[in-house]
Tab-separated table of C-alpha atoms in Angstrom:
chain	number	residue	atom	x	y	z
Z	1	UNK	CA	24.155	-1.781	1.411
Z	2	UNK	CA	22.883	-5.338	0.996
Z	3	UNK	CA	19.912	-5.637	-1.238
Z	4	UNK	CA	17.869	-8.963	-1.511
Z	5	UNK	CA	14.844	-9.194	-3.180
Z	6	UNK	CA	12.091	-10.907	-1.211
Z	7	UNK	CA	8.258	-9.372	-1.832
Z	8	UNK	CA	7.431	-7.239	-5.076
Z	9	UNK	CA	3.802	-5.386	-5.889
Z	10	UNK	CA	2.554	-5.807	-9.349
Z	11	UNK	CA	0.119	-3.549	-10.158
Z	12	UNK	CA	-1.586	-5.604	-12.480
Z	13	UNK	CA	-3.832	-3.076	-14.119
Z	14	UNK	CA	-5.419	0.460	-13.963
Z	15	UNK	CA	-8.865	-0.809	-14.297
Z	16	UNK	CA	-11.379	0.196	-11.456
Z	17	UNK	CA	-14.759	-0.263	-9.992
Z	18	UNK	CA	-14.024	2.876	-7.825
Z	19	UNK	CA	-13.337	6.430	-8.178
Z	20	UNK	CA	-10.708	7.336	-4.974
Z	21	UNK	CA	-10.248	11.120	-4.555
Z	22	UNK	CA	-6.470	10.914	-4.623
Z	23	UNK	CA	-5.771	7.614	-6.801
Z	24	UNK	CA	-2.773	8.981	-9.106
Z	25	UNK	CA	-3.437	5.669	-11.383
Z	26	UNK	CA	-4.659	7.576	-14.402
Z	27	UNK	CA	-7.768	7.787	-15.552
Z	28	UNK	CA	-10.088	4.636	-15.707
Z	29	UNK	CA	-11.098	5.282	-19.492
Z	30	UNK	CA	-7.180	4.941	-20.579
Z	31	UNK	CA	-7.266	1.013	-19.452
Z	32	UNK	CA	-3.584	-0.314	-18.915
Z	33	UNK	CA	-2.896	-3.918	-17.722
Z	34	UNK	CA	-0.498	-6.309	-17.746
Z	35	UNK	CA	-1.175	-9.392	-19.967
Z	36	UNK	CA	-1.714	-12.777	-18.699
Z	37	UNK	CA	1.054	-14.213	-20.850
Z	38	UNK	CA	3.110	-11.195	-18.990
Z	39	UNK	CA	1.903	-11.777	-16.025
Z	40	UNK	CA	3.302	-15.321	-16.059
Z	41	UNK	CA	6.684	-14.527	-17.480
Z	42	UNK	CA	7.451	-12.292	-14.251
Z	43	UNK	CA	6.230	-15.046	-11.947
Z	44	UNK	CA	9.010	-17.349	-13.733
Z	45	UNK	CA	11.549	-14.592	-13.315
Z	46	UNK	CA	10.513	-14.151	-9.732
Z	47	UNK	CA	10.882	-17.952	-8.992
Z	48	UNK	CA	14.187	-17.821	-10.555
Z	49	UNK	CA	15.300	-14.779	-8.209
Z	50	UNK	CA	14.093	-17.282	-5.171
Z	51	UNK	CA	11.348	-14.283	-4.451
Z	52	UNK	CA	8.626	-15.860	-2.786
Z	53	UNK	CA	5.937	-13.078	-1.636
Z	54	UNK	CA	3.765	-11.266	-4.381
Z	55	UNK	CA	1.125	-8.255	-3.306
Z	56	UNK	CA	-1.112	-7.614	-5.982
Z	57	UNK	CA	-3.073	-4.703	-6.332
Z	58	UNK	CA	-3.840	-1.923	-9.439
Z	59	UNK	CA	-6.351	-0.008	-9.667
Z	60	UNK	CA	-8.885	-3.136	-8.351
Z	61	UNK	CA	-7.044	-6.382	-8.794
Z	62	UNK	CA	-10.102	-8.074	-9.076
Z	63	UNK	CA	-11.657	-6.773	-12.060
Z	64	UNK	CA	-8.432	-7.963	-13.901
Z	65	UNK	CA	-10.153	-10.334	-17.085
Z	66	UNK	CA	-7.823	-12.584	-16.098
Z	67	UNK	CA	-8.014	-12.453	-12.296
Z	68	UNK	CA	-8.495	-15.519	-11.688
Z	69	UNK	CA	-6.005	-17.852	-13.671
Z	70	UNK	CA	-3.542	-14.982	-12.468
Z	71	UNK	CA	-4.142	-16.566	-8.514
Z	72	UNK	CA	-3.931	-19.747	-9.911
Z	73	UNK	CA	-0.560	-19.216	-11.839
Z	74	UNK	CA	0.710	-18.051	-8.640
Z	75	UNK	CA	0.015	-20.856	-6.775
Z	76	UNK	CA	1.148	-23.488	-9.052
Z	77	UNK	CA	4.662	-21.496	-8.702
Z	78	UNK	CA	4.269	-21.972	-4.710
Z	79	UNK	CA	4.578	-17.983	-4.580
Z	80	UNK	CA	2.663	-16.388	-1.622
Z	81	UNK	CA	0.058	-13.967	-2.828
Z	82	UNK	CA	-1.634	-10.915	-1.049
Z	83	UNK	CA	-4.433	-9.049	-2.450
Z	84	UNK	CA	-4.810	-5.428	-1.788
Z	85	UNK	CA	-8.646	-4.435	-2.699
Z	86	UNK	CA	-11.511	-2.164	-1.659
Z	87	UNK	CA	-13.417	-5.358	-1.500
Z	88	UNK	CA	-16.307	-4.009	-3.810
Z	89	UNK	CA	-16.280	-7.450	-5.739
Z	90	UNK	CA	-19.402	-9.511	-5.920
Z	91	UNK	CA	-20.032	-13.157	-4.652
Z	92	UNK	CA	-17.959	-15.046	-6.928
Z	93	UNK	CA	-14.524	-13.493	-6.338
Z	94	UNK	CA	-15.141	-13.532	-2.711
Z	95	UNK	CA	-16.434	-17.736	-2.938
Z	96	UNK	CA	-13.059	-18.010	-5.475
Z	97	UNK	CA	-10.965	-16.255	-2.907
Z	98	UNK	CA	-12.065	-18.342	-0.287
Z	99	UNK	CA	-11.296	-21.534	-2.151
Z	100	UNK	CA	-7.707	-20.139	-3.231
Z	101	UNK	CA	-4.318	-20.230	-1.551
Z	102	UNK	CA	-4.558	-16.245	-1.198
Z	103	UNK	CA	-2.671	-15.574	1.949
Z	104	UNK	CA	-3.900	-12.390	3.269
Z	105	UNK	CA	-6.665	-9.373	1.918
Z	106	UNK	CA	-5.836	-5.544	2.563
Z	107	UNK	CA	-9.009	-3.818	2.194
Z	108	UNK	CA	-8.819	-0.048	1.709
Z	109	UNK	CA	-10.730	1.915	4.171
Z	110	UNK	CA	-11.294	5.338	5.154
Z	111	UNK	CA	-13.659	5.210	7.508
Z	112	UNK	CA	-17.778	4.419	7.750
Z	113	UNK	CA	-19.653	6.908	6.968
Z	114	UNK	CA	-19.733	10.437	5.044
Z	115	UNK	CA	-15.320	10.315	5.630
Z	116	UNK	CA	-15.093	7.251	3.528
Z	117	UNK	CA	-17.870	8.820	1.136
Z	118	UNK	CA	-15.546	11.962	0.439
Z	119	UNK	CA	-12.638	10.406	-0.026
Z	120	UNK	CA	-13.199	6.961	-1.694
Z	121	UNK	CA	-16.844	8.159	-3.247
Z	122	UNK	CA	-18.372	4.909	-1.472
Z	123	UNK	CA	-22.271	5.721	-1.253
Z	124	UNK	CA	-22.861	2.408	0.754
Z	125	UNK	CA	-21.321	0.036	2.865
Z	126	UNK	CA	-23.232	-2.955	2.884
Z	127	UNK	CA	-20.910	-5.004	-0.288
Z	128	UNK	CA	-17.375	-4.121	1.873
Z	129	UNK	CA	-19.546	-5.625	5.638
Z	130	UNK	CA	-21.327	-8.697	3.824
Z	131	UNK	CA	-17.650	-9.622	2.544
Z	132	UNK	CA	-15.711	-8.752	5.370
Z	133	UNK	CA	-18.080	-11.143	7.089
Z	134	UNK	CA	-17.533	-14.068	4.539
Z	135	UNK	CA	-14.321	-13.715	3.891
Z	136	UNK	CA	-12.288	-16.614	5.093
Z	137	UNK	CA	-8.981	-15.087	4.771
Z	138	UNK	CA	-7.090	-12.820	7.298
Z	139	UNK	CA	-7.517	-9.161	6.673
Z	140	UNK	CA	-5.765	-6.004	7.166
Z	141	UNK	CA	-7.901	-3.041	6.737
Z	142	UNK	CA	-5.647	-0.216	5.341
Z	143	UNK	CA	-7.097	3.244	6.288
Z	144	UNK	CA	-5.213	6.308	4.415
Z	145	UNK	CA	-5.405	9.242	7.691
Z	146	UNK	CA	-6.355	12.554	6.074
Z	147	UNK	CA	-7.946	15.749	7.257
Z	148	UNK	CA	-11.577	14.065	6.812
Z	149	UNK	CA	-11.270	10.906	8.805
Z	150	UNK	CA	-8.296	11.559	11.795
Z	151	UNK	CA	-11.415	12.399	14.101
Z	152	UNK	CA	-13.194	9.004	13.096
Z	153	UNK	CA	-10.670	5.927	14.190
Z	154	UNK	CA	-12.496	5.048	17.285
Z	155	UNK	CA	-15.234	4.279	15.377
Z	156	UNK	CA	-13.076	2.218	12.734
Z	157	UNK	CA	-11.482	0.205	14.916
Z	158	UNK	CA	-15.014	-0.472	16.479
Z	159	UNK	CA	-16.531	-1.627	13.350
Z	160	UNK	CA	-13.524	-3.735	12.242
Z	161	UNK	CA	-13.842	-5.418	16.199
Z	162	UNK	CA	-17.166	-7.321	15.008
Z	163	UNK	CA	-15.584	-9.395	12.376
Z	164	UNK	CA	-13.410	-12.306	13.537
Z	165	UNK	CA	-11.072	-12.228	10.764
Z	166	UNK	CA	-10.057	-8.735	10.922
Z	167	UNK	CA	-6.573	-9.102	12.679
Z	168	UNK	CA	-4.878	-5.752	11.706
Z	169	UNK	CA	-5.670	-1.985	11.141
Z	170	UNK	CA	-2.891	-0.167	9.664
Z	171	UNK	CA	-3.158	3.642	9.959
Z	172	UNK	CA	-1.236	5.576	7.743
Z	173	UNK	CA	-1.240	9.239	6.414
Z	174	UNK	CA	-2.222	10.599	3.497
Z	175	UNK	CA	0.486	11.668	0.713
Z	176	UNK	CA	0.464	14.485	-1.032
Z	177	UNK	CA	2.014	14.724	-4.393
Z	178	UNK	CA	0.034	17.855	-5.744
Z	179	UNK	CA	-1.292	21.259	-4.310
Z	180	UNK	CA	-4.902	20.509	-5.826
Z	181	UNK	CA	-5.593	17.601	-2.742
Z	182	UNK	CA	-3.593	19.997	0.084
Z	183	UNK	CA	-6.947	20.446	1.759
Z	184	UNK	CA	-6.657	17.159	2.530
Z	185	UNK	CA	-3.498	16.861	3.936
Z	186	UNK	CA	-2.584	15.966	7.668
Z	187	UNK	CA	-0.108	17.739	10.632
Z	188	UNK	CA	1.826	16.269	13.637
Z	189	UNK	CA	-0.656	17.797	15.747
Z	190	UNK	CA	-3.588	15.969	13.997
Z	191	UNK	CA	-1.943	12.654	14.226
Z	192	UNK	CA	-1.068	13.422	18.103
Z	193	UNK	CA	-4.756	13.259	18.644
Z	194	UNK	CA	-5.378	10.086	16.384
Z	195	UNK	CA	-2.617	8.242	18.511
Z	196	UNK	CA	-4.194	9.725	21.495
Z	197	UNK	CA	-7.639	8.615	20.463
Z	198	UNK	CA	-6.002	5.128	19.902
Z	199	UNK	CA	-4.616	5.024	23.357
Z	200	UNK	CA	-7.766	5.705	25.240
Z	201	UNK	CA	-9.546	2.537	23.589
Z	202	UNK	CA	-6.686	0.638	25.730
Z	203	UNK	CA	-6.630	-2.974	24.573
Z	204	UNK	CA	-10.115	-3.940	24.049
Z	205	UNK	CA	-10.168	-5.120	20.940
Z	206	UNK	CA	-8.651	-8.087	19.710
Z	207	UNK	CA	-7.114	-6.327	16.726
Z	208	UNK	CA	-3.357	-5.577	16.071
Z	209	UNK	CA	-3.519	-1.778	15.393
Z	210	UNK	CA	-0.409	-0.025	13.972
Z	211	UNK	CA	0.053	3.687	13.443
Z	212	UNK	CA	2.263	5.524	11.518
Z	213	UNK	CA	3.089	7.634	14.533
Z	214	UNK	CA	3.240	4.587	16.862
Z	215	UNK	CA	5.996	3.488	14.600
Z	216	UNK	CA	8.109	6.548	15.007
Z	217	UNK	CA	7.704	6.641	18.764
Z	218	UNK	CA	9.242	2.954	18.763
Z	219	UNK	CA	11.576	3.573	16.637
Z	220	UNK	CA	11.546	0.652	14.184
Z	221	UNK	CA	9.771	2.524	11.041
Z	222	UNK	CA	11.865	1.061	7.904
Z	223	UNK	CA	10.860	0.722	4.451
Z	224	UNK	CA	11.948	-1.821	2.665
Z	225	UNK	CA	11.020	-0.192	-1.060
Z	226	UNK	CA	14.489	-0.747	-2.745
Z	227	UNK	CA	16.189	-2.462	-0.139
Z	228	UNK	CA	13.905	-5.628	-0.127
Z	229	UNK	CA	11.031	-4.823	-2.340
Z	230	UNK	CA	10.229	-3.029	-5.757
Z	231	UNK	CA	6.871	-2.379	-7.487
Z	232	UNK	CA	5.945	-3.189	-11.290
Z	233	UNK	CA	2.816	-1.122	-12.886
Z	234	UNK	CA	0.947	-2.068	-14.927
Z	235	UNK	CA	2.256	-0.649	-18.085
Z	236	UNK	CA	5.493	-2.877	-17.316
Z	237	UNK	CA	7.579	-0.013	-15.493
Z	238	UNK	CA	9.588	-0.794	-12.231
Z	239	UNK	CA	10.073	1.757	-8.655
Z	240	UNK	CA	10.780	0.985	-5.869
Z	241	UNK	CA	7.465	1.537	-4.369
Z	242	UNK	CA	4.095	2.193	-5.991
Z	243	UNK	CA	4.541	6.114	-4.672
Z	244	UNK	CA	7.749	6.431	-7.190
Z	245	UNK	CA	4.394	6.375	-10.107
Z	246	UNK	CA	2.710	9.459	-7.877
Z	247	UNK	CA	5.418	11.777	-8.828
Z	248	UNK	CA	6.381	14.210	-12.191
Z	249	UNK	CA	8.230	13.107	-13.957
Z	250	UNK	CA	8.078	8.879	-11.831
Z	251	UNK	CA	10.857	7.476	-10.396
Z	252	UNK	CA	10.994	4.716	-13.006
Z	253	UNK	CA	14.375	1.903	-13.203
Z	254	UNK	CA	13.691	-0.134	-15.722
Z	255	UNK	CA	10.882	-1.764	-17.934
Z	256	UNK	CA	10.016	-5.581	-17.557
Z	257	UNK	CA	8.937	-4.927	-21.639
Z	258	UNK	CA	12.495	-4.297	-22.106
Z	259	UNK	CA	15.236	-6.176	-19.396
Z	260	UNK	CA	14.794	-9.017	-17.250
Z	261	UNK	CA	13.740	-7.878	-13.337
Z	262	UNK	CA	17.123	-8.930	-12.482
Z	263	UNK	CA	18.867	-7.002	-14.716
Z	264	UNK	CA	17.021	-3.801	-13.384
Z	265	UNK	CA	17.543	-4.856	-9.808
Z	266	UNK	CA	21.002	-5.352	-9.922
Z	267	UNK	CA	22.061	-3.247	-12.955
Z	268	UNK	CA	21.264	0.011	-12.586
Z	269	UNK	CA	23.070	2.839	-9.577
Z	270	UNK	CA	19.768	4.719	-9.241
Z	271	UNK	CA	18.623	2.836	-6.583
Z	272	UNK	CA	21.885	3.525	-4.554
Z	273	UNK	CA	20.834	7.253	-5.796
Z	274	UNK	CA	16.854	6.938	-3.969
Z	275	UNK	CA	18.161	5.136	-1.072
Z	276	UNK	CA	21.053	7.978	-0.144
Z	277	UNK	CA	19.983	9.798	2.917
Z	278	UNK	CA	19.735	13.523	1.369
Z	279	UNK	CA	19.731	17.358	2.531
Z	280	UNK	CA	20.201	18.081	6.272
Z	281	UNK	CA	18.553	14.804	7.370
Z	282	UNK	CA	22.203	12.975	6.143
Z	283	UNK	CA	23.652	15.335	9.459
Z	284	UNK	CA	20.881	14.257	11.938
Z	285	UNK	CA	21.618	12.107	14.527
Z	286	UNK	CA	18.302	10.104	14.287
Z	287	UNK	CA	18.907	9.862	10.584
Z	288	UNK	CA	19.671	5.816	11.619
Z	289	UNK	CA	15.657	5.852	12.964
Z	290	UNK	CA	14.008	7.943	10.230
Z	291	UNK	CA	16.164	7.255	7.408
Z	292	UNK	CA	13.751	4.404	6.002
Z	293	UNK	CA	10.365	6.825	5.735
Z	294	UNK	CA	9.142	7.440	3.116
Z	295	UNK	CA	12.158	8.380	0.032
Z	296	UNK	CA	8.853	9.979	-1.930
Z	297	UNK	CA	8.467	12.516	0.538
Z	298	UNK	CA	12.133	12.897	0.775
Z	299	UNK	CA	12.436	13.888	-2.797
Z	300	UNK	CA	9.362	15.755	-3.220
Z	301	UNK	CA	10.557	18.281	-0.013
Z	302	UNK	CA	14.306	17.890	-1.327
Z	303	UNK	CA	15.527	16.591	2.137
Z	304	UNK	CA	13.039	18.315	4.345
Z	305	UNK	CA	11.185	15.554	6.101
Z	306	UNK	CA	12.045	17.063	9.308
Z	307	UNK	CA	8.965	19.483	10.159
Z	308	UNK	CA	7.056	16.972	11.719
Z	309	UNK	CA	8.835	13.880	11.348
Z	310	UNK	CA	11.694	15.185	13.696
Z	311	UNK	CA	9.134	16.308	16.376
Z	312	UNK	CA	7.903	12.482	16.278
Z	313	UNK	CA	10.726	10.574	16.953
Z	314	UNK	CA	13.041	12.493	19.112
């Protein structure tokens, strides 16, 4: 398989001004962050590898010391930067934001009332709606579907429909990587009725809404984690995806504190290893639909994706 870099996460630090049920970042007392000076040494070795797309996130990228010179590093390089946040930040990092060449915000949310509450620990909404309404910048709101919140999209989508700039929800399930958040955890029946739910609002809104179990019924899920992207955390380590850090012992190739990125991209057969279709999904037919889910999951149930994945997309 051909594999071309072309987007990578950085993760630029641990630090946040939230307190998510099921963050697997570590605990916000132990901070961990990339240095500026590191910071701008990957951006170089991006360049050089002609990769042109950069999501931060962390923890909060915001509350990075060095947030700022960070966006403008990036955009002195001519590198396209996202910013994934729970857009908690105050007045000036949304008036800096505005002014910067930040091409997109993904703003993490749950839900509006008590479902965001128990999951993300938000107590109020009224920072998140006075910056969604300021924000100049296009947003996708990223809501994590779990066993709290699959009841409440309608009333998501319907809040996100009253600012302009909101142009995308993506709905996506939650992942479990422990038995401690199971409670939380979400079936294929569950996310029948969310789709359901979905359908039924028809087309009213003028917002580009994509489910996770949309995507199966179409047929074109395919994740790109180590076929066009990776992720770097913020301790310097390299996976393919910010899940591969979720996981005991993390899928980990390579540290940017010891090789070059493109050493680690092209260097090392462990990728070929996480990409291999495993277990009785390598003998199913729709393995050429399915076979770019989620690899996590894939490892975690040692091939069996297949007891509600398979009742999705055949």
């Amino acid at each position: 398989m051909k594999r071309t870099l072309e987007h990578v996460y950085i993760n630029i630090t641990n630090r946040c001004n939230n307190n998510c049920l099921y963050c697997f970042q570590g605990k916000k007392e132990n901070i961990t962050e990339l240095t500026y000076n590191e910071l701008i040494d990957v951006f170089a070795q991006l360049k050089e590898m002609n990769v042109n797309r950069v999501t931060l996130s962390g923890g909060e990228p915001t509350v990075h010391p060095n947030f700022f010179d960070i966006i403008r590093a990036l955009e002195e390089k001519n590198i396209e930067v996202n910013v994934l946040t729970n857009a908690l930040f105050d007045k000036e990092v949304r008036n800096f934001i505005n002014n910067s060449n930040i091409n997109k915000i993904y703003v993490s949310l749950d839900g509006t009332g008590i479902e965001n509450y128990i999951t993300r620990g938000i107590r109020t909404m009224d920072n998140i709606i006075e910056n969604l309404k300021l924000l100049e910048k296009k947003i996708t709101v990223m809501c994590t579907v779990n066993n709290y919140n699959y009841r409440h999209v309608d009333n998501l989508i319907s809040f996100c429909s009253q600012f302009s700039n909101v142009k995308k929800i993506n709905f996506n399930p939650i992942k479990i990587f422990t038995n401690k958040l199971a409670y939380l955890d979400i079936d294929a029946g569950k996310l029948e009725y969310m789709n359901e739910k979905i359908d039924r609002m028809g087309n009213g809104y003028n917002i580009d809404i994509r489910s996770y179990y949309n995507k199966f019924q179409n047929k074109y899920m395919n994740c790109k984690a180590g076929k066009k992207e990776l992720t770097i955390n913020y301790n310097g380590d390299i996976s393919p995806c910010i899940f591969g850090f979720s996981i005991d012992p993390p899928i980990v190739m390579g540290s940017i504190k010891n090789e070059s990125i493109k050493t680690i991209w092209e260097g090392d057969r462990r990728w070929e290893e996480f990409l291999d279709i495993k277990g009785e999904c390598k003998k199913c037919n729709n393995s050429y639909y399915c076979s770019g889910i989620c690899k996590i999951e894939e490892i975690i149930k040692e091939g069996d994706k297949c007891k509600y994945l398979c009742s999705i997309i055949k």
